[in-house]
Coordinates of C-alpha atoms in Angstrom, one line a residue:
M1 CA 118.0 68.2 129.9
S2 CA 119.7 66.5 126.7
S3 CA 122.9 65.1 126.4
F4 CA 124.6 68.5 125.1
A5 CA 123.7 70.6 128.3
D6 CA 126.4 68.5 129.7
R7 CA 128.9 69.2 126.8
E8 CA 130.7 72.9 126.7
G9 CA 129.2 72.4 123.1
V10 CA 130.5 72.2 120.2
A11 CA 133.3 74.4 118.6
A12 CA 132.1 77.6 116.0
D13 CA 133.9 78.2 112.9
L14 CA 132.5 82.1 112.6
V15 CA 134.7 83.8 115.0
V16 CA 137.9 86.0 114.6
E17 CA 140.8 86.5 117.9
T18 CA 141.7 89.6 119.1
D19 CA 143.4 91.2 121.3
D20 CA 140.2 92.3 122.8
G21 CA 138.9 88.4 123.1
L22 CA 136.8 86.5 120.2
Q23 CA 134.6 88.1 118.1
C24 CA 131.4 86.2 116.5
T25 CA 131.1 86.8 113.1
A26 CA 128.5 84.7 112.8
C27 CA 125.9 87.7 113.3
A28 CA 125.9 91.6 113.3
H29 CA 126.8 92.2 116.9
R30 CA 129.4 90.7 116.2
C31 CA 130.1 90.2 120.4
T32 CA 133.7 90.3 121.2
L33 CA 134.0 87.9 124.7
S34 CA 135.7 87.1 127.4
P35 CA 136.8 83.8 128.6
G36 CA 133.0 82.5 130.2
Q37 CA 130.9 85.4 128.1
A38 CA 128.8 84.5 126.3
G39 CA 126.2 86.9 123.2
I40 CA 124.0 88.4 123.3
C41 CA 122.5 85.4 122.0
D42 CA 123.3 83.9 124.7
V43 CA 124.3 80.0 123.0
R44 CA 128.0 81.0 121.5
R45 CA 130.6 81.1 124.2
N46 CA 133.7 81.2 125.1
V47 CA 135.3 78.5 127.0
D48 CA 139.1 78.8 127.9
G49 CA 139.6 81.0 124.6
E50 CA 137.4 78.9 121.8
L51 CA 134.2 79.7 120.5
R52 CA 131.3 76.6 121.2
L53 CA 128.2 76.8 120.4
L54 CA 126.4 75.5 122.8
T55 CA 123.2 74.0 121.3
Y56 CA 124.9 72.7 118.3
G57 CA 122.0 69.6 117.4
Q58 CA 119.6 70.7 120.3
V59 CA 116.6 71.6 118.7
F60 CA 113.4 72.3 120.7
D61 CA 110.5 69.0 119.7
R62 CA 108.3 66.1 121.2
P63 CA 110.8 64.2 122.8
T64 CA 110.3 60.5 120.7
G65 CA 109.1 59.5 117.2
P66 CA 110.2 61.0 114.2
P67 CA 112.2 65.1 114.7
G68 CA 111.2 67.9 113.2
T69 CA 108.1 69.8 112.5
A70 CA 107.0 69.1 108.9
D71 CA 105.2 72.2 107.7
P72 CA 103.2 73.2 104.6
I73 CA 105.9 75.8 102.9
E74 CA 103.7 78.5 102.3
K75 CA 103.0 78.8 105.9
K76 CA 107.2 80.3 106.6
P77 CA 105.8 82.1 104.6
L78 CA 107.4 81.1 101.2
Y79 CA 105.1 82.0 98.4
H80 CA 107.2 81.5 95.0
F81 CA 109.3 78.6 96.2
H82 CA 108.3 74.7 96.1
P83 CA 104.6 76.0 96.3
T84 CA 102.4 72.3 97.9
T85 CA 105.2 70.7 99.5
R86 CA 106.3 70.0 102.9
V87 CA 108.6 71.0 104.7
L88 CA 110.9 69.7 107.7
S89 CA 110.9 72.6 110.3
F90 CA 113.8 72.2 113.2
G91 CA 114.2 75.8 115.6
G92 CA 115.9 75.6 119.2
V93 CA 116.1 78.6 121.9
S94 CA 117.0 81.5 122.7
C95 CA 118.0 84.6 120.0
N96 CA 119.5 88.2 119.2
F97 CA 116.4 90.0 119.3
A98 CA 114.5 90.8 122.5
C99 CA 110.9 91.3 120.6
E100 CA 108.6 92.7 122.3
F101 CA 105.9 90.9 120.3
C102 CA 107.7 87.8 119.6
Q103 CA 104.7 84.8 119.3
N104 CA 107.7 82.4 120.3
N105 CA 108.9 83.5 123.2
H106 CA 108.8 80.2 125.4
I107 CA 111.4 79.2 123.3
S108 CA 113.6 82.2 121.8
F109 CA 114.0 84.2 125.6
A110 CA 115.0 81.5 127.2
G111 CA 118.7 80.2 127.9
P112 CA 120.0 76.9 126.7
E113 CA 119.1 75.5 130.6
D114 CA 116.0 76.7 130.4
L115 CA 114.2 73.8 128.4
E116 CA 114.6 69.9 127.9
L117 CA 116.5 70.5 124.8
R118 CA 116.5 67.5 121.8
D119 CA 119.1 65.7 120.3
V120 CA 119.3 65.8 116.6
S121 CA 121.8 65.8 114.4
P122 CA 122.3 67.2 111.0
E123 CA 122.0 63.2 110.1
E124 CA 119.0 62.6 111.9
A125 CA 117.7 65.3 110.6
V126 CA 117.7 64.7 106.7
E127 CA 116.6 61.4 107.3
S128 CA 113.6 62.6 109.2
A129 CA 112.7 64.9 107.2
A130 CA 113.2 61.3 103.7
T131 CA 111.2 59.8 106.8
Q132 CA 108.5 62.6 107.0
D133 CA 108.0 62.8 103.5
C134 CA 109.0 66.0 102.6
A135 CA 110.7 67.5 100.1
G136 CA 113.3 70.1 102.3
V137 CA 114.6 71.2 105.7
A138 CA 114.2 74.8 107.0
W139 CA 115.4 75.6 110.1
T140 CA 112.8 78.8 111.8
Y141 CA 111.1 78.8 114.8
N142 CA 113.9 80.7 116.8
E143 CA 116.5 82.9 114.5
P144 CA 119.0 80.0 113.2
T145 CA 121.9 83.1 112.9
I146 CA 123.2 81.6 115.9
Y147 CA 123.4 78.2 115.9
A148 CA 125.3 78.8 112.3
E149 CA 127.4 75.4 112.5
Y150 CA 124.9 73.4 113.4
V151 CA 122.1 74.7 110.0
R152 CA 125.1 74.7 107.8
D153 CA 125.8 71.3 108.1
G154 CA 122.6 69.9 108.5
A155 CA 122.0 71.8 104.7
R156 CA 124.7 70.9 103.1
L157 CA 123.6 67.1 103.5
A158 CA 120.3 68.1 102.6
K159 CA 121.2 69.2 99.3
E160 CA 123.4 66.2 98.9
A161 CA 120.1 64.2 99.3
G162 CA 118.8 65.8 96.9
R163 CA 115.9 68.4 99.1
Y164 CA 116.2 72.7 99.1
T165 CA 116.7 73.6 102.1
A166 CA 115.0 77.3 103.9
I167 CA 115.5 79.3 106.6
V168 CA 113.0 82.2 108.6
T169 CA 115.8 84.4 109.9
N170 CA 116.0 89.0 111.2
G171 CA 118.7 88.7 108.8
Y172 CA 120.9 89.7 111.3
F173 CA 123.8 87.4 109.8
T174 CA 127.0 88.8 108.5
E175 CA 129.2 88.2 104.8
E176 CA 130.6 85.7 107.2
F177 CA 127.5 83.6 107.7
V178 CA 126.7 84.0 103.8
E179 CA 130.2 82.6 102.9
E180 CA 130.0 79.7 105.0
V181 CA 126.2 79.5 105.2
G182 CA 124.8 80.4 101.7
P183 CA 127.0 77.9 99.5
Y184 CA 124.0 75.3 101.3
L185 CA 120.7 77.3 101.1
D186 CA 118.2 77.4 98.8
A187 CA 115.8 80.2 100.1
A188 CA 114.7 82.8 103.0
N189 CA 112.4 84.4 104.8
V190 CA 113.8 87.7 105.5
D191 CA 111.4 89.7 108.7
V192 CA 111.6 93.2 108.4
K193 CA 110.4 94.4 111.7
G194 CA 109.4 97.8 110.5
F195 CA 111.5 100.8 108.4
R196 CA 112.7 102.9 111.6
D197 CA 115.8 102.1 113.7
R198 CA 114.8 104.2 116.2
P199 CA 111.3 102.5 117.4
H200 CA 113.5 99.0 115.5
V201 CA 116.0 99.5 118.6
K202 CA 113.6 100.2 121.6
H203 CA 110.8 97.5 120.6
M204 CA 113.3 94.6 119.2
G205 CA 116.4 95.5 120.2
A206 CA 118.6 95.7 117.5
K207 CA 119.2 98.9 115.0
L208 CA 117.7 98.0 111.2
Q209 CA 120.5 98.6 108.7
P210 CA 122.1 94.9 109.7
T211 CA 119.2 93.4 108.3
L212 CA 118.9 95.3 105.2
D213 CA 122.3 93.7 103.9
G214 CA 121.8 91.3 105.4
A215 CA 118.8 90.6 103.1
K216 CA 120.7 92.0 100.0
L217 CA 123.5 90.1 100.4
A218 CA 121.4 87.0 101.3
D219 CA 120.2 88.4 97.5
E220 CA 123.3 88.7 95.8
A221 CA 124.1 85.4 97.2
G222 CA 121.6 83.8 94.8
I223 CA 119.4 83.0 98.0
H224 CA 115.4 83.3 97.0
V225 CA 114.3 85.8 99.6
E226 CA 110.6 86.7 100.5
L227 CA 110.4 89.2 102.9
T228 CA 107.8 89.2 105.6
Y229 CA 106.8 92.8 106.9
L230 CA 105.1 92.3 110.7
T231 CA 102.1 95.4 110.2
I232 CA 102.0 96.1 113.9
P233 CA 98.9 99.8 114.9
D234 CA 100.7 103.1 115.0
L235 CA 104.3 101.3 115.4
N236 CA 105.0 100.7 112.5
D237 CA 102.3 101.1 110.0
D238 CA 102.3 104.7 109.0
A239 CA 101.5 105.0 104.9
E240 CA 105.0 106.9 104.7
E241 CA 107.3 104.1 106.2
I242 CA 105.3 101.6 104.4
R243 CA 106.1 103.2 101.6
E244 CA 109.8 103.8 102.2
F245 CA 110.2 99.8 102.8
A246 CA 108.2 99.1 99.3
E247 CA 111.2 101.1 97.5
W248 CA 113.5 99.8 100.0
A249 CA 112.8 96.2 98.9
R250 CA 112.5 97.4 94.7
D251 CA 115.8 99.3 94.2
K252 CA 117.7 97.1 96.7
L253 CA 116.2 93.6 95.9
N254 CA 113.7 93.5 93.1
P255 CA 110.2 95.1 91.6
S256 CA 109.9 91.1 91.9
V257 CA 110.6 89.8 95.8
P258 CA 107.2 88.6 97.5
V259 CA 106.0 90.4 100.2
H260 CA 103.7 89.3 102.7
F261 CA 102.1 92.1 105.0
T262 CA 101.1 89.8 108.2
R263 CA 99.2 90.7 110.5
F264 CA 99.8 91.2 114.3
H265 CA 98.1 89.6 117.9
P266 CA 98.1 91.0 121.1
D267 CA 102.0 89.0 122.7
H268 CA 104.1 88.0 125.4
E269 CA 104.9 92.2 126.4
M270 CA 103.0 94.0 123.2
R271 CA 99.1 93.2 124.5
D272 CA 98.5 97.1 124.9
R273 CA 97.0 97.3 120.9
P274 CA 94.6 95.4 118.9
A275 CA 95.1 93.1 116.2
T276 CA 96.2 95.1 112.6
P277 CA 93.4 95.8 111.0
V278 CA 92.6 94.3 108.0
E279 CA 91.7 97.6 106.9
T280 CA 95.2 98.5 107.3
L281 CA 97.1 95.5 105.9
E282 CA 94.6 96.1 102.5
R283 CA 96.6 99.9 102.8
A284 CA 100.5 98.8 103.3
A285 CA 99.6 96.0 99.9
A286 CA 98.0 98.8 97.7
I287 CA 101.0 101.3 98.5
A288 CA 103.5 98.8 97.8
R289 CA 102.1 97.9 94.7
D290 CA 101.6 101.6 93.6
E291 CA 105.7 102.2 94.6
G292 CA 106.2 98.7 91.7
L293 CA 106.6 95.8 94.3
E294 CA 104.7 92.5 91.6
F295 CA 104.5 90.2 94.2
V296 CA 102.4 91.0 97.3
Y297 CA 100.3 89.0 99.8
V298 CA 98.4 89.8 102.8
G299 CA 99.1 87.4 105.5
N300 CA 98.0 85.9 109.1
M301 CA 94.6 85.8 107.3
S302 CA 93.2 83.4 105.8
G303 CA 90.8 83.8 103.2
H304 CA 91.8 86.9 101.5
E305 CA 91.8 87.6 98.4
D306 CA 95.5 88.4 98.4
N307 CA 96.5 85.5 99.1
A308 CA 96.8 84.3 95.5
T309 CA 99.2 84.6 93.5
R310 CA 98.4 86.6 89.8
C311 CA 99.8 87.3 87.6
P312 CA 101.6 91.0 87.6
D313 CA 100.6 91.8 83.5
C314 CA 97.5 90.2 82.8
G315 CA 96.5 89.6 87.0
A316 CA 95.9 85.7 85.5
V317 CA 96.5 82.9 89.2
W318 CA 98.8 81.3 89.3
I319 CA 98.4 79.4 93.1
R320 CA 95.6 79.5 95.0
R321 CA 95.7 78.9 98.8
H322 CA 92.8 79.3 102.0
G323 CA 94.9 79.6 105.0
F324 CA 98.3 77.1 104.2
R325 CA 96.9 74.9 101.4
A326 CA 97.7 76.1 98.3
S327 CA 96.7 74.8 94.9
V328 CA 98.5 75.5 91.2
A329 CA 96.2 76.9 88.7
V330 CA 99.0 77.0 85.6
D331 CA 101.8 74.9 85.1
L332 CA 104.9 76.4 87.1
D333 CA 107.3 75.3 84.7
G334 CA 106.3 77.5 81.9
A335 CA 105.2 81.0 81.2
C336 CA 101.9 82.5 82.2
A337 CA 99.0 82.5 78.8
C338 CA 99.9 86.4 78.6
G339 CA 104.0 85.2 77.5
R340 CA 105.4 86.0 81.1
P341 CA 107.5 84.1 82.5
I342 CA 106.6 82.7 86.1
D343 CA 108.7 83.8 88.7
V344 CA 108.3 80.7 90.7
V345 CA 110.6 78.1 91.8
V346 CA 110.5 74.7 91.6

């Protein structure tokens, strides 16, 4: 067990005192905690009147070798952000959601004492990115909002070292989170898990609106945002629901926000549904384009033609992808042959 497990964690900064206890302000649950009580996330606890992050510097990782996992940035998925580069990825335990279909349930449904964790300081994380020739650092696999202070400290050091930073998130964070962590974040993939509040609460354990608010907050803070919509048969794949999601993305973010309709595979407690038919994903993509979204992708479908980035004006291919491999077909610092600026961060 990690040595951090024998301590009471690191003092958390995202907190306010109330008459009823300490209110955590990292995520939109805004748990108010009495002494000894932990939040929904199970990693932020009131310890003798001080909010502590129990898993600061604790990651789920192999025990030896350089820490972190070097991933293609396309795996996050981030398609319009430093394509073809590698990003060093870190994740921990627990979550502030309880998704019945979670593919990372072995860590997201685990508590700090349930798994062998590895101590990795923010400094060590950034050093490992250099060792493994990664252009950036990402916090992913489980929800990074719940260990906000660790993300902030690592992201600040990564940017000082000339590396980009990213999170993969359910978006269930607060204005306070964006104020504290946002200045050090370059990109976020926000997972919108449907567009109906009732099933969102039933199957994910959280309301929908805070995720939508979080995506908008990140976008307004100048963080590059891409959206993932895990398309689950007979749960969130209704054409009207897809249309409303697309309208929201177009109007509340912008028509150029990249949107990934990804394929569901049965997992965890949701094994009663089939994998998403490719026709359903293609229909969702067509609806989103019909609503004016310019960059729409079909995810978890290696080799599908809708994994390529094309110019919305002339159709020219800018980036080709097969699985997590990408090849750039144009000068991303320039403009398309038709004159349109290329909407990709490099």
